[in-house]
Tab-separated table of N, CA and C in Angstrom:
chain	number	residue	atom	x	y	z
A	169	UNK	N	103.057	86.118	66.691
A	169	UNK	CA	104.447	86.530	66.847
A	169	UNK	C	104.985	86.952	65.477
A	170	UNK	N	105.487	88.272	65.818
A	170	UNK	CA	106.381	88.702	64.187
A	170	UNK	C	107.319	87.946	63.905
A	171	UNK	N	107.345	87.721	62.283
A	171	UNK	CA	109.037	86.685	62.074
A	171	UNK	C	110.103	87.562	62.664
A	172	UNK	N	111.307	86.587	62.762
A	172	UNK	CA	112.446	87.860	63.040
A	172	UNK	C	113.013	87.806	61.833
A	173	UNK	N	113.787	89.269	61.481
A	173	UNK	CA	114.001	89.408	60.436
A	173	UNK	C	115.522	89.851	60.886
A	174	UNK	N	116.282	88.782	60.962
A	174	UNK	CA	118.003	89.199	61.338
A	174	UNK	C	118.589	89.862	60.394
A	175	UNK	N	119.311	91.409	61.211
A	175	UNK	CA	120.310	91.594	60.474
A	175	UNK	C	120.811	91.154	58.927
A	176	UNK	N	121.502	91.334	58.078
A	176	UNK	CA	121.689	91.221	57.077
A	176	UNK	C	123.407	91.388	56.985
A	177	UNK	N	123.875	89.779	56.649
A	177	UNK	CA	125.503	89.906	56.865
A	177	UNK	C	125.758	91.454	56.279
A	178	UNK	N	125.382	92.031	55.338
A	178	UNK	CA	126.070	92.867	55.229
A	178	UNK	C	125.738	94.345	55.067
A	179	UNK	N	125.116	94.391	55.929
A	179	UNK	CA	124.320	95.491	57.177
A	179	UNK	C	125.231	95.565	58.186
A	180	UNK	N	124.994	94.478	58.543
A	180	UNK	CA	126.333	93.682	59.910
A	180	UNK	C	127.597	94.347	59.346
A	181	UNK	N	127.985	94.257	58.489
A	181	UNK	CA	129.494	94.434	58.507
A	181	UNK	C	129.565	96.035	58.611
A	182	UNK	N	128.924	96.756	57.355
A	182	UNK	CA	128.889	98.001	56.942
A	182	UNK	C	128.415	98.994	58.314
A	183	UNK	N	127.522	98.422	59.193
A	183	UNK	CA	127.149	99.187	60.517
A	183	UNK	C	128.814	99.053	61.250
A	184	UNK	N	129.563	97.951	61.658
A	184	UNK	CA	130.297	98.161	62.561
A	184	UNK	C	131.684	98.748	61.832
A	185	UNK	N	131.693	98.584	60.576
A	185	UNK	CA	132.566	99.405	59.761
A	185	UNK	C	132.851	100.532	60.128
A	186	UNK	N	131.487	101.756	59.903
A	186	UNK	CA	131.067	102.708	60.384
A	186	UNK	C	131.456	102.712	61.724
A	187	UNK	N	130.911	101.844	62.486
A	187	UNK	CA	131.022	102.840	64.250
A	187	UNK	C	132.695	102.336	64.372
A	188	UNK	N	133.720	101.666	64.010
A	188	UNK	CA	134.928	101.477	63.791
A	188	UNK	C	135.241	100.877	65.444
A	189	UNK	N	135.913	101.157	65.926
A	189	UNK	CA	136.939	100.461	67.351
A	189	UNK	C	135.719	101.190	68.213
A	190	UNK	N	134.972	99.610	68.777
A	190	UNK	CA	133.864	99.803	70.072
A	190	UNK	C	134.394	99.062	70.631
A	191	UNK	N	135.990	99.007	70.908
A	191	UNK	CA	136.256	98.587	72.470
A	191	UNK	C	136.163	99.215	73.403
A	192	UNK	N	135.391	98.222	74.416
A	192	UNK	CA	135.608	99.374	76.070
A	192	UNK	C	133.779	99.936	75.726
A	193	UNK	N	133.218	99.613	74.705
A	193	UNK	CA	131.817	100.637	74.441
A	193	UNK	C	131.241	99.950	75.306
A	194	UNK	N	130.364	100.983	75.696
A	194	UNK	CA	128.737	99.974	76.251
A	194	UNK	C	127.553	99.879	75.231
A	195	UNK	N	127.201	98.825	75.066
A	195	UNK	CA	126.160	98.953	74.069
A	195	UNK	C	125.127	98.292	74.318
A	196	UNK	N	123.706	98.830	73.654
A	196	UNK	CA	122.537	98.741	73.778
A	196	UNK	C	121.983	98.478	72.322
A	197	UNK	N	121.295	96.521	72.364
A	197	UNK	CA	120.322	96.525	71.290
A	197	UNK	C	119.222	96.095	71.743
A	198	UNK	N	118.485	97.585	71.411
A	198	UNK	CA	116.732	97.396	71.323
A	198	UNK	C	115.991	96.837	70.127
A	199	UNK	N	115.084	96.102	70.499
A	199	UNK	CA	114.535	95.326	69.272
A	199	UNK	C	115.435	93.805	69.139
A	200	UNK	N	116.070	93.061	69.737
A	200	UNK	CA	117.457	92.247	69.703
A	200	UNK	C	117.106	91.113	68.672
A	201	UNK	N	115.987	90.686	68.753
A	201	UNK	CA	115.374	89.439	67.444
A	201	UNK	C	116.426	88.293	67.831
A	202	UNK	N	117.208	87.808	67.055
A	202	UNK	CA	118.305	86.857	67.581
A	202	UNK	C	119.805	86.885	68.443
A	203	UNK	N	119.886	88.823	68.165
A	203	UNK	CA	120.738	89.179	69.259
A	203	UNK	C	122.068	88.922	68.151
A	204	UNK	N	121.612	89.012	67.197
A	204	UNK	CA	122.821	89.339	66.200
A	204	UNK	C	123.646	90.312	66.212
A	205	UNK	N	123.283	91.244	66.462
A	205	UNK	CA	124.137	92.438	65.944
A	205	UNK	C	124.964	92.780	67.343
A	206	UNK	N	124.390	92.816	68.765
A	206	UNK	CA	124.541	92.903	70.373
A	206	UNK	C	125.901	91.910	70.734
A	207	UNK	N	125.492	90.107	69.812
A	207	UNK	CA	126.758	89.327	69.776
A	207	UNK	C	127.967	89.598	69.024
A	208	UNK	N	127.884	90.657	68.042
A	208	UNK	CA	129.126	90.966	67.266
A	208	UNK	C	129.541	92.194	67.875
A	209	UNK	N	128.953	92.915	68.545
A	209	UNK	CA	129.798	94.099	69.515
A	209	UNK	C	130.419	93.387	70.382
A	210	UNK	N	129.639	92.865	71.296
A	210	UNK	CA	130.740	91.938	72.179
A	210	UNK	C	131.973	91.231	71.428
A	211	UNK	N	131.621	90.280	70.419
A	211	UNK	CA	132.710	89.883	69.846
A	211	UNK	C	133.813	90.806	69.297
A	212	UNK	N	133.436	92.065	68.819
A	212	UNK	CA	134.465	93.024	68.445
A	212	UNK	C	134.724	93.962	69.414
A	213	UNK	N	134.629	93.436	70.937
A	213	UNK	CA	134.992	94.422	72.423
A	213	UNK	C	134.354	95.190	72.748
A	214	UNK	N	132.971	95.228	72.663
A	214	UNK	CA	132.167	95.605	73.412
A	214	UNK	C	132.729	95.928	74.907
A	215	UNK	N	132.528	96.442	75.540
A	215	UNK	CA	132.856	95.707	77.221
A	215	UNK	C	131.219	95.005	77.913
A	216	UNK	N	130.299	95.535	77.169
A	216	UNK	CA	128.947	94.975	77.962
A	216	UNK	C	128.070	94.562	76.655
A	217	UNK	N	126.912	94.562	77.056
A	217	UNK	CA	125.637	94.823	76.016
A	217	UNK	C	124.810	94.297	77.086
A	218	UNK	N	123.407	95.073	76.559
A	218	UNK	CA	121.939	95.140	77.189
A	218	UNK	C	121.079	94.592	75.557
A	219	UNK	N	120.849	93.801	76.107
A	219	UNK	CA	119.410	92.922	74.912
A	219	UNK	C	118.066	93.564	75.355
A	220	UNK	N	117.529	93.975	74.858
A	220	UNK	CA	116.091	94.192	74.964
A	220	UNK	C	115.255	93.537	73.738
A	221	UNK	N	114.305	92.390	73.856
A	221	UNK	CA	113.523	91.283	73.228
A	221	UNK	C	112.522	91.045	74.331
A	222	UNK	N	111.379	92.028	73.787
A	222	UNK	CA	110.455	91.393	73.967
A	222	UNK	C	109.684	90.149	74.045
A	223	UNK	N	109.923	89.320	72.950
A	223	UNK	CA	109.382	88.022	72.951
A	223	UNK	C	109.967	87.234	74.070
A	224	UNK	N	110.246	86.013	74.822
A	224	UNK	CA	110.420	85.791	75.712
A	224	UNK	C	111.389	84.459	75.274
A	225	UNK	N	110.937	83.701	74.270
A	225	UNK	CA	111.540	82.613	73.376
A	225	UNK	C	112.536	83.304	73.136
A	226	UNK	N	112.709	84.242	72.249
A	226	UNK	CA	113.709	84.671	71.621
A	226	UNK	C	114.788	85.393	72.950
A	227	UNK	N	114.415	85.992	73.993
A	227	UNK	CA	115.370	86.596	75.060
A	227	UNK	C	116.181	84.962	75.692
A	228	UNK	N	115.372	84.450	76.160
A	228	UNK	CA	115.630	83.110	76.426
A	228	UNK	C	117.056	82.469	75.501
A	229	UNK	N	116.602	82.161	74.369
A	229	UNK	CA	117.781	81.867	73.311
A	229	UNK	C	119.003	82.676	73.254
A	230	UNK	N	118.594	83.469	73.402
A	230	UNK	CA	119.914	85.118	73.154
A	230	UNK	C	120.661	84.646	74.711
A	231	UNK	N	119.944	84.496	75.462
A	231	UNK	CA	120.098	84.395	76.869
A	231	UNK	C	121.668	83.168	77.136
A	232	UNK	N	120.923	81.917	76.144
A	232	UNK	CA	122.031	80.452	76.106
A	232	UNK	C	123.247	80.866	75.757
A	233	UNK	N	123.176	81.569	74.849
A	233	UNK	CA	124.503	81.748	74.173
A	233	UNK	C	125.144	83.418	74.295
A	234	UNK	N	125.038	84.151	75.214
A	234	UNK	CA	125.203	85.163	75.225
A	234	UNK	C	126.624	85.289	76.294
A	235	UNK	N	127.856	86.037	76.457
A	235	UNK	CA	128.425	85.724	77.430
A	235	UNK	C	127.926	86.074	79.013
A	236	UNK	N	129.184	86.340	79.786
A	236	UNK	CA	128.862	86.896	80.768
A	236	UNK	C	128.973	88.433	81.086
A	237	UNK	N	129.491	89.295	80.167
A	237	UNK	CA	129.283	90.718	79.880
A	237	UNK	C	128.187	90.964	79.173
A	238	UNK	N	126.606	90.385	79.434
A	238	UNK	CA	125.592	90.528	78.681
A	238	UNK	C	124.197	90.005	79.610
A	239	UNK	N	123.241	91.286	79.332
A	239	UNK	CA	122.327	91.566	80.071
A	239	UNK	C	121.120	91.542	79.044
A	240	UNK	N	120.414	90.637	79.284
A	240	UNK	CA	119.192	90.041	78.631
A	240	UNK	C	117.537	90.789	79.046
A	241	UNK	N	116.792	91.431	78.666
A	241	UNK	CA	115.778	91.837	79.002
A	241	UNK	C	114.594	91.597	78.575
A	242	UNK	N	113.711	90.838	78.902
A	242	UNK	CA	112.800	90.007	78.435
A	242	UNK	C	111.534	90.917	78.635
A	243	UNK	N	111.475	92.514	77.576
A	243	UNK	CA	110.887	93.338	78.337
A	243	UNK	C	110.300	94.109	76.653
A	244	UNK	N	108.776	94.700	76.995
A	244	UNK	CA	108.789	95.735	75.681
A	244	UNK	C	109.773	97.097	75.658
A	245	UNK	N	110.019	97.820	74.707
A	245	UNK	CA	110.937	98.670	74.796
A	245	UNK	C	110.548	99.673	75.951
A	246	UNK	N	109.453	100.085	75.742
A	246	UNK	CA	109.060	100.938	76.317
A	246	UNK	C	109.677	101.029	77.894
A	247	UNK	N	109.274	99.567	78.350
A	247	UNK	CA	109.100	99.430	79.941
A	247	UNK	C	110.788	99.178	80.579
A	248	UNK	N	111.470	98.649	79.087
A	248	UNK	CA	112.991	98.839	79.336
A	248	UNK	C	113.431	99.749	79.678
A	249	UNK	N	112.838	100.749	78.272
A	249	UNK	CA	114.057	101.973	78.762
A	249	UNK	C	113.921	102.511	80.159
A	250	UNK	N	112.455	102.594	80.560
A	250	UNK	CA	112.116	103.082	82.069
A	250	UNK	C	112.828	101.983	82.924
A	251	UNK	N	113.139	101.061	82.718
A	251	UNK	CA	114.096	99.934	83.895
A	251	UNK	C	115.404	100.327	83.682
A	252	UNK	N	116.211	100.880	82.604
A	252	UNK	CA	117.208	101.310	82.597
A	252	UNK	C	117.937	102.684	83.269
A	253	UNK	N	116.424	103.142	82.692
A	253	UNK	CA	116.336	104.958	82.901
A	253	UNK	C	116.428	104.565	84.476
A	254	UNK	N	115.821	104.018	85.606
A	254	UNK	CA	115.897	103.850	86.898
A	254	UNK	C	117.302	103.256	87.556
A	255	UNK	N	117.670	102.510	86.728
A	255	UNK	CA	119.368	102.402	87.084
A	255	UNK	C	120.429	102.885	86.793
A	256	UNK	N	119.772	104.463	86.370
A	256	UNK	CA	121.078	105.770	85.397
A	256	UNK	C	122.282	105.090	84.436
A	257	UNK	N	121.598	104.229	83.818
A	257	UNK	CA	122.310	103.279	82.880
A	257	UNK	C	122.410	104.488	81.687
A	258	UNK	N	123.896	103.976	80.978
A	258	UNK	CA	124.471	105.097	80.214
A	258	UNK	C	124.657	104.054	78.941
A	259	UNK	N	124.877	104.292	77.590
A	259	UNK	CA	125.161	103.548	76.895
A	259	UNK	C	126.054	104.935	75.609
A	260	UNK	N	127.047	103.847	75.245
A	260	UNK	CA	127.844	104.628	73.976
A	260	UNK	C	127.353	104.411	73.158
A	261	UNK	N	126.504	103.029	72.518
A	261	UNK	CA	126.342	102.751	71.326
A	261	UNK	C	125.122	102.153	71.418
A	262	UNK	N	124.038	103.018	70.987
A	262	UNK	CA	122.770	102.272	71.324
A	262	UNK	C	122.178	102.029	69.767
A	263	UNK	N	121.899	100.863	69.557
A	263	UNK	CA	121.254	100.318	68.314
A	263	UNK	C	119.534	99.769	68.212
A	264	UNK	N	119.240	99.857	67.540
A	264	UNK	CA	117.484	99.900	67.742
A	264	UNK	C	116.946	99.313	66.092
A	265	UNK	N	116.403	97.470	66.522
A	265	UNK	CA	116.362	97.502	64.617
A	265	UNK	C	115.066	96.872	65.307
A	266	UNK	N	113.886	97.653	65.021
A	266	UNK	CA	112.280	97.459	65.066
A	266	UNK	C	111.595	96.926	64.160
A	267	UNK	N	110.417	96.281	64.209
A	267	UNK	CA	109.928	95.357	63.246
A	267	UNK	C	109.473	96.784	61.622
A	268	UNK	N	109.939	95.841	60.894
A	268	UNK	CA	109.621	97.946	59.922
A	268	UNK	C	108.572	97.836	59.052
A	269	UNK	N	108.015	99.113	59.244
A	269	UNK	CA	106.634	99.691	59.359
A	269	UNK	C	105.874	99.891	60.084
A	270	UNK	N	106.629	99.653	61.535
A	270	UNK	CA	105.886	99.418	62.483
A	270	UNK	C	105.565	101.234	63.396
A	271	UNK	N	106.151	101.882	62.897
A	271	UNK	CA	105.826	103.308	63.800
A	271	UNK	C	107.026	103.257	64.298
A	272	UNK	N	107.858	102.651	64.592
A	272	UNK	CA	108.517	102.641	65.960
A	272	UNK	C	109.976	103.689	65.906
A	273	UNK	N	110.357	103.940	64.604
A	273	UNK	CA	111.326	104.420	64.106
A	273	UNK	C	110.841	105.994	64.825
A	274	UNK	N	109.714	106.534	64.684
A	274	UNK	CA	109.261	107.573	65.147
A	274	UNK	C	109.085	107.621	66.615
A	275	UNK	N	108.397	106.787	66.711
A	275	UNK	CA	107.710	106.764	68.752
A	275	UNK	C	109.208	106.529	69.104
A	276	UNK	N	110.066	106.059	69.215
A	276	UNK	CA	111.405	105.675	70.139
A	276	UNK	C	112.136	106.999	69.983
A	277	UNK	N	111.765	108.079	69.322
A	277	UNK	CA	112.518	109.113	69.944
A	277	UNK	C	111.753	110.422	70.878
A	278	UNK	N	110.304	109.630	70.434
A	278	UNK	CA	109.561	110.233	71.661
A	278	UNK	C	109.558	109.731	72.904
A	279	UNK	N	109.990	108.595	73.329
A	279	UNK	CA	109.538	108.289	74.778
A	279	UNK	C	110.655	109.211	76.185
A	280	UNK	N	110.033	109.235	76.934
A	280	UNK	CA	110.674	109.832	77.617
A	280	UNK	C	111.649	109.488	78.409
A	281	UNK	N	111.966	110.386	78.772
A	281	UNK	CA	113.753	110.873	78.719
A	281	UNK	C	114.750	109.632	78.126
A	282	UNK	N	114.488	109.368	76.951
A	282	UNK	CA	114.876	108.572	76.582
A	282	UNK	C	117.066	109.054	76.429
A	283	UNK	N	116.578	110.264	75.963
A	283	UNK	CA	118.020	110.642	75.867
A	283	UNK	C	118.837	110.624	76.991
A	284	UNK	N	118.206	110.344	78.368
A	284	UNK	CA	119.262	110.451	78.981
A	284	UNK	C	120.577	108.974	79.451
A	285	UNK	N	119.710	107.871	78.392
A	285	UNK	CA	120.335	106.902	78.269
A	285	UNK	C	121.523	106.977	77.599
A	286	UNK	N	121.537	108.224	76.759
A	286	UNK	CA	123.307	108.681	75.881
A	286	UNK	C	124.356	108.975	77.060
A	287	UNK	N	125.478	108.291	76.717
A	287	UNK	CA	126.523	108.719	77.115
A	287	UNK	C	127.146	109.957	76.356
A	288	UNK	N	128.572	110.799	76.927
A	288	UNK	CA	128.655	111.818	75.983
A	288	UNK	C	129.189	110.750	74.445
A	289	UNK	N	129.006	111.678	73.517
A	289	UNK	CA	129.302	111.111	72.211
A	289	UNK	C	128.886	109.672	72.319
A	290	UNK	N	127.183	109.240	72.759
A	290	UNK	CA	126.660	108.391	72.319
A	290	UNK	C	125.906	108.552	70.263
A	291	UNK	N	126.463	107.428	70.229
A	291	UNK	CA	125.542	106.914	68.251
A	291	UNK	C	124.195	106.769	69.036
A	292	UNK	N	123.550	106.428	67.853
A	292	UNK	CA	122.461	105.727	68.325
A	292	UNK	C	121.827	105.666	66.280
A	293	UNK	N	121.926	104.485	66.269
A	293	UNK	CA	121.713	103.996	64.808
A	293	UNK	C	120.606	102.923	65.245
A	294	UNK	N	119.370	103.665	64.036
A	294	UNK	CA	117.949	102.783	63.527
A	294	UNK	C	118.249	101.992	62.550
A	295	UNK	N	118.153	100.896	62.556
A	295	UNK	CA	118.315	99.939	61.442
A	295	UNK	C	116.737	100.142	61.178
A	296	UNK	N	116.284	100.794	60.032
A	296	UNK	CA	114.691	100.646	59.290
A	296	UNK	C	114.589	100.475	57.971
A	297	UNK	N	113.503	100.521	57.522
A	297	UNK	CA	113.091	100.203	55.744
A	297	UNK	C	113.690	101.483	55.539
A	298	UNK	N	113.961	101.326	53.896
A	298	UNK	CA	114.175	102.453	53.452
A	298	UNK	C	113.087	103.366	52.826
A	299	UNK	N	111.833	102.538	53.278
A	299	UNK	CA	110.111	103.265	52.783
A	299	UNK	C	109.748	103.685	53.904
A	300	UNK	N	110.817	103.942	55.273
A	300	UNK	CA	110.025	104.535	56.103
A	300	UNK	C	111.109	105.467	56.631
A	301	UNK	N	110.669	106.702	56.106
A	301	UNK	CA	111.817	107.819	57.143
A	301	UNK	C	111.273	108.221	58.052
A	302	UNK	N	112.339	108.578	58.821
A	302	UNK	CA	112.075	109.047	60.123
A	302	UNK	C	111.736	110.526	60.556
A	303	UNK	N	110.592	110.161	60.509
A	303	UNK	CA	109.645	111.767	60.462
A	303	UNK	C	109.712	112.765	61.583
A	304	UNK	N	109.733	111.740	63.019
A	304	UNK	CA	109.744	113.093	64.597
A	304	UNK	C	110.832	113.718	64.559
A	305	UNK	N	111.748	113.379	63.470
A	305	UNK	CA	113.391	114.440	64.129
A	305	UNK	C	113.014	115.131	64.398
A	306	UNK	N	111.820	116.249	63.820
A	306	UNK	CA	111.732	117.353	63.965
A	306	UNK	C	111.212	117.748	65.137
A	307	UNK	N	110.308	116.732	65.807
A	307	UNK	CA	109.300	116.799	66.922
A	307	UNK	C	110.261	117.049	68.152
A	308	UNK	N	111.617	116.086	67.970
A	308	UNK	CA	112.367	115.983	69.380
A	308	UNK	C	113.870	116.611	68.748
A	309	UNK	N	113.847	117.759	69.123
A	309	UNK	CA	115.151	118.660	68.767
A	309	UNK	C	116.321	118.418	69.039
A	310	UNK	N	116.252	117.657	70.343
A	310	UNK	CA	117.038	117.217	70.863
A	310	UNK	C	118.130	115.687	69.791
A	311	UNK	N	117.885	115.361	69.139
A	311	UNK	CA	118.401	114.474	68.108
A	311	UNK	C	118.912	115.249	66.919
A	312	UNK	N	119.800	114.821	66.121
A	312	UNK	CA	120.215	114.983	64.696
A	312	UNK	C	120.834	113.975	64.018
A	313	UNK	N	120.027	114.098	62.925
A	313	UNK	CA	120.638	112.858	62.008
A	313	UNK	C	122.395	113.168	61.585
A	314	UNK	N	122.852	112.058	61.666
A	314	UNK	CA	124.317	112.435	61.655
A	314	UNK	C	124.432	111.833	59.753
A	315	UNK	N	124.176	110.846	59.400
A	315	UNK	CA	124.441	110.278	58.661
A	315	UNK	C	123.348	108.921	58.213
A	316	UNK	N	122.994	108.807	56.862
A	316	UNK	CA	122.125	107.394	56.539
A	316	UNK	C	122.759	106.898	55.569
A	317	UNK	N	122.505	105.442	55.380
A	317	UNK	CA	123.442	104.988	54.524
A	317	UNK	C	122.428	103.686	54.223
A	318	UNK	N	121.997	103.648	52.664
A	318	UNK	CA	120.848	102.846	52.594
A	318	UNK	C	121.910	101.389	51.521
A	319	UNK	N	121.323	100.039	52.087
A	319	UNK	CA	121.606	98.748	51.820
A	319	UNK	C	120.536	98.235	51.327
A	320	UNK	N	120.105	98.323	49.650
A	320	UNK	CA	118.911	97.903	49.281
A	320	UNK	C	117.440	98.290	49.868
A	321	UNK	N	117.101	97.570	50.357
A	321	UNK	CA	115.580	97.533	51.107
A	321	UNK	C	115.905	98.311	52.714
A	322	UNK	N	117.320	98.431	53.193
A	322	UNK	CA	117.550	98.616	54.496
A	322	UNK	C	118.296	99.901	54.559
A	323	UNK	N	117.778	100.391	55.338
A	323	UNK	CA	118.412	101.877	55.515
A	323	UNK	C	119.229	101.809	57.231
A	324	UNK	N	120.125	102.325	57.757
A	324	UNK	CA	121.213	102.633	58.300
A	324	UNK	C	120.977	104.239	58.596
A	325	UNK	N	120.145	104.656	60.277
A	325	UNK	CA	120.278	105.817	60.691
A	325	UNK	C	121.049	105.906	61.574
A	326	UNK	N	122.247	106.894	61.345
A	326	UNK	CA	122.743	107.451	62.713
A	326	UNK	C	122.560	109.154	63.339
A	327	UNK	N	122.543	108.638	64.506
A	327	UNK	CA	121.791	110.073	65.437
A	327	UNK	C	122.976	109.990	66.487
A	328	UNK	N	122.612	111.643	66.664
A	328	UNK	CA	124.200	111.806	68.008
A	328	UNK	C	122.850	112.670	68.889
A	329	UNK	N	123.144	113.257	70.074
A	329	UNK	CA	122.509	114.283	71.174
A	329	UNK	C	122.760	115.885	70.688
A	330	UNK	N	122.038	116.807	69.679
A	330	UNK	CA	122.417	117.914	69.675
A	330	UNK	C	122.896	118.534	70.950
Protein backbone atom coordinates (compact mmCIF):
# COMPACT_ATOMS: atom_id res chain seq x y z
CA UNK A 1 0.00 0.00 0.00
CA UNK A 2 1.27 3.59 -1.01
CA UNK A 3 1.72 6.06 2.04
CA UNK A 4 -0.87 8.73 1.79
CA UNK A 5 0.56 11.78 1.25
CA UNK A 6 -2.28 14.49 2.48
CA UNK A 7 -2.74 17.59 1.06
CA UNK A 8 -0.54 20.21 2.41
CA UNK A 9 -2.31 22.93 4.82
CA UNK A 10 -1.22 25.20 2.49
CA UNK A 11 -2.00 23.75 -0.83
CA UNK A 12 -5.37 23.42 0.99
CA UNK A 13 -5.80 26.90 1.47
CA UNK A 14 -4.17 28.40 -1.79
CA UNK A 15 -6.34 25.67 -4.04
CA UNK A 16 -9.71 26.86 -2.49
CA UNK A 17 -8.49 30.47 -2.50
CA UNK A 18 -8.27 30.10 -6.16
CA UNK A 19 -11.56 28.23 -6.96
CA UNK A 20 -13.17 31.12 -4.44
CA UNK A 21 -17.25 30.66 -3.50
CA UNK A 22 -17.99 26.64 -4.27
CA UNK A 23 -21.28 26.98 -2.83
CA UNK A 24 -24.03 24.99 -4.38
CA UNK A 25 -20.69 23.16 -6.42
CA UNK A 26 -20.65 19.58 -7.02
CA UNK A 27 -17.45 18.22 -6.45
CA UNK A 28 -15.33 15.37 -7.28
CA UNK A 29 -12.04 14.04 -5.43
CA UNK A 30 -10.23 11.44 -7.32
CA UNK A 31 -7.33 9.96 -5.68
CA UNK A 32 -9.18 11.04 -1.99
CA UNK A 33 -6.16 9.49 0.42
CA UNK A 34 -7.77 10.90 3.69
CA UNK A 35 -10.48 12.84 1.94
CA UNK A 36 -8.93 16.05 2.94
CA UNK A 37 -9.40 18.30 0.46
CA UNK A 38 -13.41 16.63 -0.62
CA UNK A 39 -14.02 17.47 3.50
CA UNK A 40 -13.10 21.16 3.10
CA UNK A 41 -15.39 21.68 -0.03
CA UNK A 42 -18.15 20.41 1.82
CA UNK A 43 -17.15 22.41 4.74
CA UNK A 44 -16.87 25.59 2.56
CA UNK A 45 -20.56 24.56 0.71
CA UNK A 46 -19.96 22.22 -1.41
CA UNK A 47 -23.58 20.95 -1.96
CA UNK A 48 -22.20 17.20 -2.56
CA UNK A 49 -18.82 15.43 -3.07
CA UNK A 50 -17.92 12.00 -4.67
CA UNK A 51 -14.66 10.31 -2.94
CA UNK A 52 -13.00 8.05 -5.13
CA UNK A 53 -10.17 5.83 -2.86
CA UNK A 54 -9.22 3.04 -4.01
CA UNK A 55 -7.78 1.52 -0.99
CA UNK A 56 -10.67 0.24 0.94
CA UNK A 57 -9.23 1.18 4.66
CA UNK A 58 -8.85 4.49 3.68
CA UNK A 59 -12.67 4.82 1.77
CA UNK A 60 -13.95 3.16 4.88
CA UNK A 61 -12.38 5.98 7.23
CA UNK A 62 -13.37 8.89 4.84
CA UNK A 63 -16.64 6.98 4.93
CA UNK A 64 -16.96 7.55 9.34
CA UNK A 65 -16.58 10.92 9.19
CA UNK A 66 -17.87 12.15 6.01
CA UNK A 67 -21.42 13.86 6.06
CA UNK A 68 -24.51 12.99 4.52
CA UNK A 69 -23.99 15.08 1.20
CA UNK A 70 -21.06 12.63 0.49
CA UNK A 71 -20.57 9.68 -1.69
CA UNK A 72 -17.72 7.34 -0.94
CA UNK A 73 -16.29 5.03 -3.71
CA UNK A 74 -14.25 2.28 -2.78
CA UNK A 75 -13.20 1.94 -6.46
CA UNK A 76 -9.86 2.37 -8.88
CA UNK A 77 -10.23 5.53 -10.84
CA UNK A 78 -10.57 4.06 -13.79
CA UNK A 79 -13.69 1.82 -12.99
CA UNK A 80 -15.18 5.04 -11.17
CA UNK A 81 -15.25 7.25 -13.70
CA UNK A 82 -17.09 4.47 -15.89
CA UNK A 83 -19.66 4.09 -12.66
CA UNK A 84 -20.16 7.69 -12.80
CA UNK A 85 -19.99 8.10 -16.54
CA UNK A 86 -23.18 5.43 -16.32
CA UNK A 87 -25.12 7.63 -13.96
CA UNK A 88 -24.58 10.98 -16.32
CA UNK A 89 -23.04 12.33 -13.18
CA UNK A 90 -21.88 15.99 -13.79
CA UNK A 91 -19.38 17.62 -11.55
CA UNK A 92 -18.27 21.57 -11.27
CA UNK A 93 -15.21 21.00 -9.49
CA UNK A 94 -13.37 17.97 -10.10
CA UNK A 95 -9.99 17.54 -8.20
CA UNK A 96 -7.56 14.64 -8.83
CA UNK A 97 -4.29 14.43 -6.37
CA UNK A 98 -2.57 10.92 -7.63
CA UNK A 99 0.21 9.19 -6.04
CA UNK A 100 3.20 11.45 -7.99
CA UNK A 101 5.22 9.92 -10.42
CA UNK A 102 2.93 7.71 -10.92
CA UNK A 103 1.81 8.36 -14.82
CA UNK A 104 -1.43 9.24 -13.77
CA UNK A 105 -1.30 13.01 -14.28
CA UNK A 106 -1.14 11.93 -18.03
CA UNK A 107 -3.43 8.66 -18.36
CA UNK A 108 -6.51 10.58 -16.48
CA UNK A 109 -6.94 12.75 -19.34
CA UNK A 110 -6.89 9.92 -21.57
CA UNK A 111 -9.54 7.72 -20.29
CA UNK A 112 -12.57 7.79 -21.89
CA UNK A 113 -15.11 10.09 -22.14
CA UNK A 114 -13.84 11.24 -19.28
CA UNK A 115 -14.86 14.82 -20.16
CA UNK A 116 -18.17 14.24 -20.15
CA UNK A 117 -18.09 14.23 -16.37
CA UNK A 118 -17.58 18.39 -16.75
CA UNK A 119 -20.30 20.39 -16.04
CA UNK A 120 -20.45 23.72 -18.12
CA UNK A 121 -17.54 25.83 -16.61
CA UNK A 122 -16.26 22.72 -14.86
CA UNK A 123 -12.19 23.28 -13.11
CA UNK A 124 -10.66 20.36 -12.92
CA UNK A 125 -7.25 20.87 -10.91
CA UNK A 126 -4.20 18.05 -10.67
CA UNK A 127 -2.59 18.38 -7.53
CA UNK A 128 1.12 16.76 -8.90
CA UNK A 129 4.98 17.04 -8.35
CA UNK A 130 6.38 19.80 -9.75
CA UNK A 131 9.04 17.13 -11.60
CA UNK A 132 6.23 15.89 -13.39
CA UNK A 133 4.40 17.96 -16.12
CA UNK A 134 1.71 17.14 -17.71
CA UNK A 135 2.65 15.96 -21.05
CA UNK A 136 -0.95 14.48 -22.98
CA UNK A 137 -2.44 18.11 -23.08
CA UNK A 138 -1.46 17.85 -26.28
CA UNK A 139 -2.74 14.27 -26.99
CA UNK A 140 -6.42 15.26 -25.74
CA UNK A 141 -7.34 18.72 -27.32
CA UNK A 142 -10.10 18.72 -25.76
CA UNK A 143 -8.43 20.21 -22.31
CA UNK A 144 -6.44 23.50 -21.66
CA UNK A 145 -4.34 24.42 -19.07
CA UNK A 146 -5.93 27.40 -17.52
CA UNK A 147 -3.42 28.21 -14.94
CA UNK A 148 -0.39 26.39 -12.55
CA UNK A 149 0.67 27.60 -9.55
CA UNK A 150 3.67 25.71 -7.98
CA UNK A 151 3.97 25.29 -3.78
CA UNK A 152 7.54 24.06 -3.35
CA UNK A 153 7.69 20.37 -4.30
CA UNK A 154 3.77 20.68 -5.32
CA UNK A 155 2.43 22.00 -8.30
CA UNK A 156 -1.40 23.16 -8.66
CA UNK A 157 -2.99 22.35 -12.34
CA UNK A 158 -6.00 23.91 -13.49
CA UNK A 159 -7.86 22.72 -16.70
CA UNK A 160 -11.31 24.00 -18.06
CA UNK A 161 -13.17 21.96 -21.43
CA UNK A 162 -11.86 23.86 -24.61
Amino acid sequence: MKDVRPTSGKVLQALFNILGDIEKKIFLDLFSGTGRVGLEALKRGAESCVFVESIKSRAEAIKKIAPDNAVILSLEVRRAVSWLLKREMKFDIIFADPPYNSGWCDEILTLMNFEKLFADNCVFVIEHSSREPINNININENFEIISERDYGETRLTFLKLT
